Coordinates of C-alpha atoms and ligand atoms in Angstrom, one line a residue:
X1 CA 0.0 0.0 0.0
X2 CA 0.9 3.6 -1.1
X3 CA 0.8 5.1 3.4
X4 CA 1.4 8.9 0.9
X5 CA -1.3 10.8 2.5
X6 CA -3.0 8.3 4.3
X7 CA -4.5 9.7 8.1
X8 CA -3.3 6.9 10.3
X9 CA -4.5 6.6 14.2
X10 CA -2.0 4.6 16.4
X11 CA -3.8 4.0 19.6
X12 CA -1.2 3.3 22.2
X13 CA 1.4 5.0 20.0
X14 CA 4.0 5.9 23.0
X15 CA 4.2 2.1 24.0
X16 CA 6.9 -0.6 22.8
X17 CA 5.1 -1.9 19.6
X18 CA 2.7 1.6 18.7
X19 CA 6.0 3.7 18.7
X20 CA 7.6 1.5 16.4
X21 CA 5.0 1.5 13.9
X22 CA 4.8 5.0 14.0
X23 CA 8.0 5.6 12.7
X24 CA 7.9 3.3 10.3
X25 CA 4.7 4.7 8.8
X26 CA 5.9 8.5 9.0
X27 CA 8.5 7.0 7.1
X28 CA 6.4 6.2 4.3
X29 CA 5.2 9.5 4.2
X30 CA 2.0 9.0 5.7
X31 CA 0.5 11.4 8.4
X32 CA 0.2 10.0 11.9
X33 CA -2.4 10.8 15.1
X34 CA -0.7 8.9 17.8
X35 CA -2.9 8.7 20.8
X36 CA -2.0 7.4 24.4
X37 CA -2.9 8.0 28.1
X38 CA 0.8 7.2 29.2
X39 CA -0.2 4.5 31.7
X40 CA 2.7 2.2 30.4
X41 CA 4.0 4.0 27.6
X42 CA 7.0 6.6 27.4
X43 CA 7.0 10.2 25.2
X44 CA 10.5 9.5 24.6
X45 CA 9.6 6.5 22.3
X46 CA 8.1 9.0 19.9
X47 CA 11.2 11.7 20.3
X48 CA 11.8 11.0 16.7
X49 CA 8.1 11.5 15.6
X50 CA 8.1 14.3 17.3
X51 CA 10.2 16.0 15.1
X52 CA 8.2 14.9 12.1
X53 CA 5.4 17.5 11.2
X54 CA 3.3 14.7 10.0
X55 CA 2.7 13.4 13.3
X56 CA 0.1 14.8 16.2
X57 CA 0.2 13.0 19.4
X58 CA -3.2 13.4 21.8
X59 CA -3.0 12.6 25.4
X60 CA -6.0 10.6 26.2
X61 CA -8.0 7.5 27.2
X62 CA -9.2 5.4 24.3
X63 CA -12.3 4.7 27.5
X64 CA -13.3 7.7 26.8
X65 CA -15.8 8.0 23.7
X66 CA -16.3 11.5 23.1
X67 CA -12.2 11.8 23.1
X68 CA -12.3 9.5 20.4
X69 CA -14.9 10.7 18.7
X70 CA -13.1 14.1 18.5
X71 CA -9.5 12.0 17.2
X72 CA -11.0 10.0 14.6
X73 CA -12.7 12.2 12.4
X74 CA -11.1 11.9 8.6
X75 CA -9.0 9.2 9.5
X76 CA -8.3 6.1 6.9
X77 CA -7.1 3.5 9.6
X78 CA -6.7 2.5 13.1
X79 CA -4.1 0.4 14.7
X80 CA -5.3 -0.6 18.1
X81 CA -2.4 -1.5 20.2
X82 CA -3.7 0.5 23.7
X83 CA -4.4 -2.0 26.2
X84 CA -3.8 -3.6 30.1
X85 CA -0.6 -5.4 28.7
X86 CA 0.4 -7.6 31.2
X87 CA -0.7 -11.2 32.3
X88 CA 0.4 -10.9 35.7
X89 CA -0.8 -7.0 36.2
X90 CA -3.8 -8.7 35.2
X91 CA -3.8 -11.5 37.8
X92 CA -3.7 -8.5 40.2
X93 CA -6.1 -6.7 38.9
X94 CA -8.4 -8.3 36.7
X95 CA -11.3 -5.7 36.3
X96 CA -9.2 -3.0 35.4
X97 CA -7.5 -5.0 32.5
X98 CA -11.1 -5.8 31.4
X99 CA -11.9 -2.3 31.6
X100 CA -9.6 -0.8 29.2
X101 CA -9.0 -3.8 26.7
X102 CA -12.4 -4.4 26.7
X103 CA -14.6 -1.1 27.2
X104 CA -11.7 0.0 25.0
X105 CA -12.3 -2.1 21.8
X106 CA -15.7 -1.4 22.3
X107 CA -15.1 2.3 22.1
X108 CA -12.5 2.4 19.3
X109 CA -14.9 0.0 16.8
X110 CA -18.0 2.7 18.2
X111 CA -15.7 5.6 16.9
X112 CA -14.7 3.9 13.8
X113 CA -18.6 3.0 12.6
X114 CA -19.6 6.9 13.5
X115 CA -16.6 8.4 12.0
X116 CA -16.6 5.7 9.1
X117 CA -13.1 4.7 9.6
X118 CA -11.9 2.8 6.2
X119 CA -10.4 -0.1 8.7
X120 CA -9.3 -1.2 12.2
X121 CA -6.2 -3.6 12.8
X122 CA -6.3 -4.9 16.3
X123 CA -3.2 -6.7 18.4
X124 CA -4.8 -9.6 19.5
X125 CA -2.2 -11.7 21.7
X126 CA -1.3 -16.1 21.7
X127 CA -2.5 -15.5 25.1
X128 CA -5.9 -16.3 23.6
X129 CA -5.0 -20.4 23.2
X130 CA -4.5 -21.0 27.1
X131 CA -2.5 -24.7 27.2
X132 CA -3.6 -26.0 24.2
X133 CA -1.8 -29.1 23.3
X134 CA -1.5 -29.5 20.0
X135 CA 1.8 -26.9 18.8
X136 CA 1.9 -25.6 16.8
X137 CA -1.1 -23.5 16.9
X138 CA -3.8 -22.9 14.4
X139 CA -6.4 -19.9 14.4
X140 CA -9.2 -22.4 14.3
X141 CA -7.8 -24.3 17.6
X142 CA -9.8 -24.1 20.6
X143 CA -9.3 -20.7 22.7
X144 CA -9.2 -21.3 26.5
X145 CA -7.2 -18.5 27.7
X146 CA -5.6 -19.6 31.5
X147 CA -5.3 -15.1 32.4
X148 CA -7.5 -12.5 32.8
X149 CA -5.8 -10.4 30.0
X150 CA -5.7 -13.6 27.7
X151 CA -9.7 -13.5 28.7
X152 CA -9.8 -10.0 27.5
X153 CA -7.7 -10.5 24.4
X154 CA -10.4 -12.9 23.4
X155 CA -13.0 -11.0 24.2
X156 CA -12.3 -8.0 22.2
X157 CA -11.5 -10.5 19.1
X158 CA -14.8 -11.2 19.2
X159 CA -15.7 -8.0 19.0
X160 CA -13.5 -7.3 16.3
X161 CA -15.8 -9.7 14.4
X162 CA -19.1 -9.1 15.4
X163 CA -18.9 -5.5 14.6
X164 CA -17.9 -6.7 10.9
X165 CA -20.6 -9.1 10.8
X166 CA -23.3 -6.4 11.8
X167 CA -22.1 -2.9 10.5
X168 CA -19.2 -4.0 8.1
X169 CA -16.6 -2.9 9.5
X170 CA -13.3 -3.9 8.0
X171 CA -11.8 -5.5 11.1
X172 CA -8.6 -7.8 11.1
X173 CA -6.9 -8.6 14.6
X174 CA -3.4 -10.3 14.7
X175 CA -2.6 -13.0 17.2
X176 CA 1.3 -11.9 18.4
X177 CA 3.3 -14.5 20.0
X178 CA 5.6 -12.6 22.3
X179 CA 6.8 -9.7 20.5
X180 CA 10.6 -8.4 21.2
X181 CA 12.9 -5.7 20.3
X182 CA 13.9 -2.3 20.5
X183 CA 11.7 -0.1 23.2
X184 CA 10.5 -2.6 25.1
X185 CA 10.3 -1.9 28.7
X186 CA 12.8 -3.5 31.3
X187 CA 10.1 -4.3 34.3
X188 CA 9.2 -7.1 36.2
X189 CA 5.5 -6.8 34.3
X190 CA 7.2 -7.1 30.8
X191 CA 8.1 -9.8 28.2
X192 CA 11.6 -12.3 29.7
X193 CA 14.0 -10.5 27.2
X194 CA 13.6 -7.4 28.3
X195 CA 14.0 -8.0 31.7
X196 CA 17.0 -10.3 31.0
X197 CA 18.6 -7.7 28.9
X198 CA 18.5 -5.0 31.7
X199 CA 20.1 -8.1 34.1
X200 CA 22.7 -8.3 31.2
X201 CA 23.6 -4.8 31.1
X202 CA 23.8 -4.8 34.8
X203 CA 25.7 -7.7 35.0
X204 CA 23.3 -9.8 37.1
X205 CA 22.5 -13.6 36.5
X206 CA 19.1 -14.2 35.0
X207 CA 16.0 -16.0 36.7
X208 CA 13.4 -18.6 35.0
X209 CA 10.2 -19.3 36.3
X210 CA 9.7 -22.6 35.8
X211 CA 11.9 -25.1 35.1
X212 CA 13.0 -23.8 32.0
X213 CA 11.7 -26.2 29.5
X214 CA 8.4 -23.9 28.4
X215 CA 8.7 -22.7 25.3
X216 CA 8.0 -19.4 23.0
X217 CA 7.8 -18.8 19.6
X218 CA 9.2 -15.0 20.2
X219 CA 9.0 -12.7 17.5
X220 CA 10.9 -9.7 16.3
X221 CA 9.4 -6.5 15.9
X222 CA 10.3 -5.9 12.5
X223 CA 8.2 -8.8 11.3
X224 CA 5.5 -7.8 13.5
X225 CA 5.6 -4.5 12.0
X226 CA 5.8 -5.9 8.1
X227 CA 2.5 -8.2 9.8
X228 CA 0.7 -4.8 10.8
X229 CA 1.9 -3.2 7.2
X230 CA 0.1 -6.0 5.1
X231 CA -2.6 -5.8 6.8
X232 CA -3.6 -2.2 5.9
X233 CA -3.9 -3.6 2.2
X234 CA -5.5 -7.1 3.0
X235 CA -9.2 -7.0 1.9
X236 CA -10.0 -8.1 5.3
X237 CA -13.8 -10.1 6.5
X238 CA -13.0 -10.0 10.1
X239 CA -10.6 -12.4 10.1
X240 CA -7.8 -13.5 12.5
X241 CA -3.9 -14.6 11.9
X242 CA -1.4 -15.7 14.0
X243 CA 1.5 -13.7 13.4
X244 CA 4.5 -15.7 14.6
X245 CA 8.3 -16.7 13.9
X246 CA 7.9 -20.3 13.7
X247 CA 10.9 -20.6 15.9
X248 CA 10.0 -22.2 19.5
X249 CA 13.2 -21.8 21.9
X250 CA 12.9 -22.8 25.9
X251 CA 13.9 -20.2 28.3
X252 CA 16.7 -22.6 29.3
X253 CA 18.2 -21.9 25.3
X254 CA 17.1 -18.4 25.6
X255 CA 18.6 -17.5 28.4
X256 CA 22.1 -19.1 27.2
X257 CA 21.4 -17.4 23.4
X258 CA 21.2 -14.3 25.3
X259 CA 24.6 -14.6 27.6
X260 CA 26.5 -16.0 24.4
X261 CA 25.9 -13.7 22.4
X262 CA 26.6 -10.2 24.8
X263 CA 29.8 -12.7 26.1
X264 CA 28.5 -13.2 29.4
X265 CA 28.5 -16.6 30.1
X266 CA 30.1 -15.9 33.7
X267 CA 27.0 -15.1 34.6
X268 CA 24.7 -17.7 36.3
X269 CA 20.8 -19.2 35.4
X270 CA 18.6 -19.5 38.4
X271 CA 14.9 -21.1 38.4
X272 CA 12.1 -19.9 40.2
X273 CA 8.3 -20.7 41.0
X274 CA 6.7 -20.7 37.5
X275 CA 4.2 -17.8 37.5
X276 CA 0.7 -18.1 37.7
X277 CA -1.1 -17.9 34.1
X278 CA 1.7 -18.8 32.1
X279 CA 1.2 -20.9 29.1
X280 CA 4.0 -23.7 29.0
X281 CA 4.2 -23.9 25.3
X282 CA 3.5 -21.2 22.4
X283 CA 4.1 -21.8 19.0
X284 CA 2.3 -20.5 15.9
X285 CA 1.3 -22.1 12.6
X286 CA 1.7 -19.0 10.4
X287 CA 0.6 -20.9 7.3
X288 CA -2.5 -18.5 6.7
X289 CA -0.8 -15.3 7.5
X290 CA 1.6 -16.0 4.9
X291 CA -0.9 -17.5 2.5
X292 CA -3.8 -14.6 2.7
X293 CA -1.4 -11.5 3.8
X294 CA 1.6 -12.7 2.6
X295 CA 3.5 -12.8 5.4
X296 CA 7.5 -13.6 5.5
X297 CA 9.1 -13.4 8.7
X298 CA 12.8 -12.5 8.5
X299 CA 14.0 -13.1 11.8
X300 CA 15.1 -16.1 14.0
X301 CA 15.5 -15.3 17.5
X302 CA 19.3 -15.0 17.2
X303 CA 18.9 -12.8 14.1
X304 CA 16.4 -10.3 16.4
X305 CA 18.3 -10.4 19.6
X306 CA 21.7 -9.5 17.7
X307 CA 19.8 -6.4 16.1
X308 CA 18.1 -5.7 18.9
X309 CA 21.7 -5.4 21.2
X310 CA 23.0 -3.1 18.3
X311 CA 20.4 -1.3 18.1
X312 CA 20.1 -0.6 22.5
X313 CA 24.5 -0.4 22.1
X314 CA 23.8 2.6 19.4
X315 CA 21.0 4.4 21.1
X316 CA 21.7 4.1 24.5
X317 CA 26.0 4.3 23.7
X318 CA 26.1 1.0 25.6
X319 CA 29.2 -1.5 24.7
X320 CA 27.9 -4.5 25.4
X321 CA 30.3 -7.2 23.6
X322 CA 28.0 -8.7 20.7
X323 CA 29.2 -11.9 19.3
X324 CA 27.0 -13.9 17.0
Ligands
NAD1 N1 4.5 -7.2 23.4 C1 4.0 -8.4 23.2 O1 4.7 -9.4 23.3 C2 2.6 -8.6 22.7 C3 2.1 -9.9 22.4 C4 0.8 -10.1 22.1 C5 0.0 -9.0 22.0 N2 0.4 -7.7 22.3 C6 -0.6 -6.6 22.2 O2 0.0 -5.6 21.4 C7 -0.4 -4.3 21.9 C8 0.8 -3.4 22.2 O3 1.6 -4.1 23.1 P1 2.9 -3.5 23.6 O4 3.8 -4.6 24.0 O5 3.4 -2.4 22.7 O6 2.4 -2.9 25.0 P2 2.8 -1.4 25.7 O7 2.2 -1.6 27.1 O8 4.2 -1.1 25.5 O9 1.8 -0.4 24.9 C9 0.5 -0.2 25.2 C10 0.3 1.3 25.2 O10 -1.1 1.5 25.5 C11 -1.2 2.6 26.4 N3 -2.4 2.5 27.2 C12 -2.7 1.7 28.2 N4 -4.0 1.9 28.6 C13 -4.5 2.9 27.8 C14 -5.7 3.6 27.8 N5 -6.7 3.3 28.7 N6 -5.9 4.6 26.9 C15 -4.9 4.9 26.0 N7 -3.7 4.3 26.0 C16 -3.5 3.3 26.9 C17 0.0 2.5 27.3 O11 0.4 3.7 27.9 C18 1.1 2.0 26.3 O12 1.8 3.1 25.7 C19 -1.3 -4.6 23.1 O13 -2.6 -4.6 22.7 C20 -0.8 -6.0 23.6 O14 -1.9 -6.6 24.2 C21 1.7 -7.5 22.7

């Protein structure tokens, strides 16, 4: 798709995945209304859009209709990312997480019909599959979500599709399987690699929970961002893909992968309770993402986490050793 000209709306634009796609897509030249209420995400994530005069950035609440309303008018598409992004933030507080994921899809897709938004792309999450047993995953598996936010994820899918079936909406949501890269936060509320980079950096020794055989199918950002690009242009009837790497590591050979390549294998692997609502394995079939949007992942995890550690050593003038 020619993004020329196009009005874009990034909901949750200052947070790890929203800020990313909004410099990709000012970029191409199109013109980009980043809204966010700051709960998780960081202004200094959009310090490059910023200085781009194609991009506006609203403070607000996307629970808050008539804020919406007022955002959305003449715009071609919506990326929803805002949301409750944590599973164990949502163990501890489950209403809230259903409160802005789901009140929050509700609101977008309402703002969308009355403002006759062109399309909405929502980040659905693999948190909707619970412990399914059968790896790797397809869309049409059963979804028994073991988390409040995986509930919620769900939830709003189903939204996603309903309001496609009734108004015809163009909806498409995209099932991540534990996005990683560049801007991702460094808390104990975010994904492993983030938190076992900061240990890195610091020169800690990393913790599992669990014994360290459950498994993820991480993805890169970049191919979750070429995901979120083809989907702009995919004639879309409220469907769903998994957007994944096809590359299942256990945090055992994660954690290793990690100290090899930053040459810190002095440092020591610890294991810890496993955390409530964890999946044990997740691993995507991606065969219809790249047969209807034409998806082609380009990164392994070894190929992600070596750009990703060039990319924090450049930004942040960092030296950590980076040996592939
Ligand atoms: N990162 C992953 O591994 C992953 C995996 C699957 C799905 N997802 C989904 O992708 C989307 C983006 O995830 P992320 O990792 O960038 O998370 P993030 O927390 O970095 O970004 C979410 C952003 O939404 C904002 N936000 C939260 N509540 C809001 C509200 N009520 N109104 C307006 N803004 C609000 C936050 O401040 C934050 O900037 C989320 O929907 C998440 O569920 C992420």
């Amino acid at each position: 798709m020619d993004f020329k000209e196009k009005r874009i709306l990034i909901t949750g634009a200052a947070g790890f995945i929203g800020s990313n796609l909004t410099d990709d897509l000012l970029e191409k030249g199109a013109v980009v209304i980043g809204i966010d209420n700051l709960f998780n995400g960081r202004l200094e994530n959009l310090s490059g859009a910023f200085k781009n005069s194609n991009f506006e950035f609203h403070k607000g609440d996307v629970r808050d209709l008539n804020f919406l309303l007022d955002v959305f008018k003449d715009v071609d598409i919506v990326y929803h990312f805002a949301a409750f992004s944590s599973v164990p933030l949502s163990i501890e507080m489950p209403a809230n997480c259903n409160d802005v994921n789901v009140n929050g899809v509700l609101n977008v897709l309402n703002a969308a019909r009355k403002e006759n938004v062109d399309k909405i792309i929502y980040s659905s999450s693999s948190s909707v599959y619970g412990d399914i047993l059968a790896l790797p995953v397809r869309e049409d598996m059963p979804r028994v979500p073991i988390s409040p936010y995986g509930a919620s994820k769900l939830a709003c899918e189903a939204y996603m599709h309903a309001f496609h079936h009734v108004y015809g909406l163009k909806t498409i949501s995209l099932r991540y399987f534990n996005v990683f890269g560049p801007r991702q936060k460094d808390s104990p509320y975010s994904g492993v690699i983030a938190i076992w980079l900061g240990n890195i950096l610091r020169n800690e020794d990393l913790t599992i929970n669990g014994d360290g055989t459950i498994s993820r199918d991480y993805t890169y950002i970049k191919d979750v961002i070429q995901a979120n690009l083809l989907a702009a242009e995919y004639d879309t009837g409220g469907e769903i893909f998994n957007i994944g790497a096809e590359s299942p590591i256990s945090l055992t050979d994660l954690a290793n992968l990690m100290l090899k390549l930053t040459s810190k294998s002095n440092l020591k692997i610890y294991y810890s309770d496993p955390r409530p609502g964890d999946i044990i394995h997740s691993y995507a079939d991606i065969t219809a993402a790249k047969q209807k949007l034409q998806f082609d992942p380009k990164y392994n995890q070894e190929q992600g986490l070596l750009d990703y550690f060039k990319w924090y050593n450049f930004t942040y003038k960092t030296n950590l050793k980076i040996s592939p």
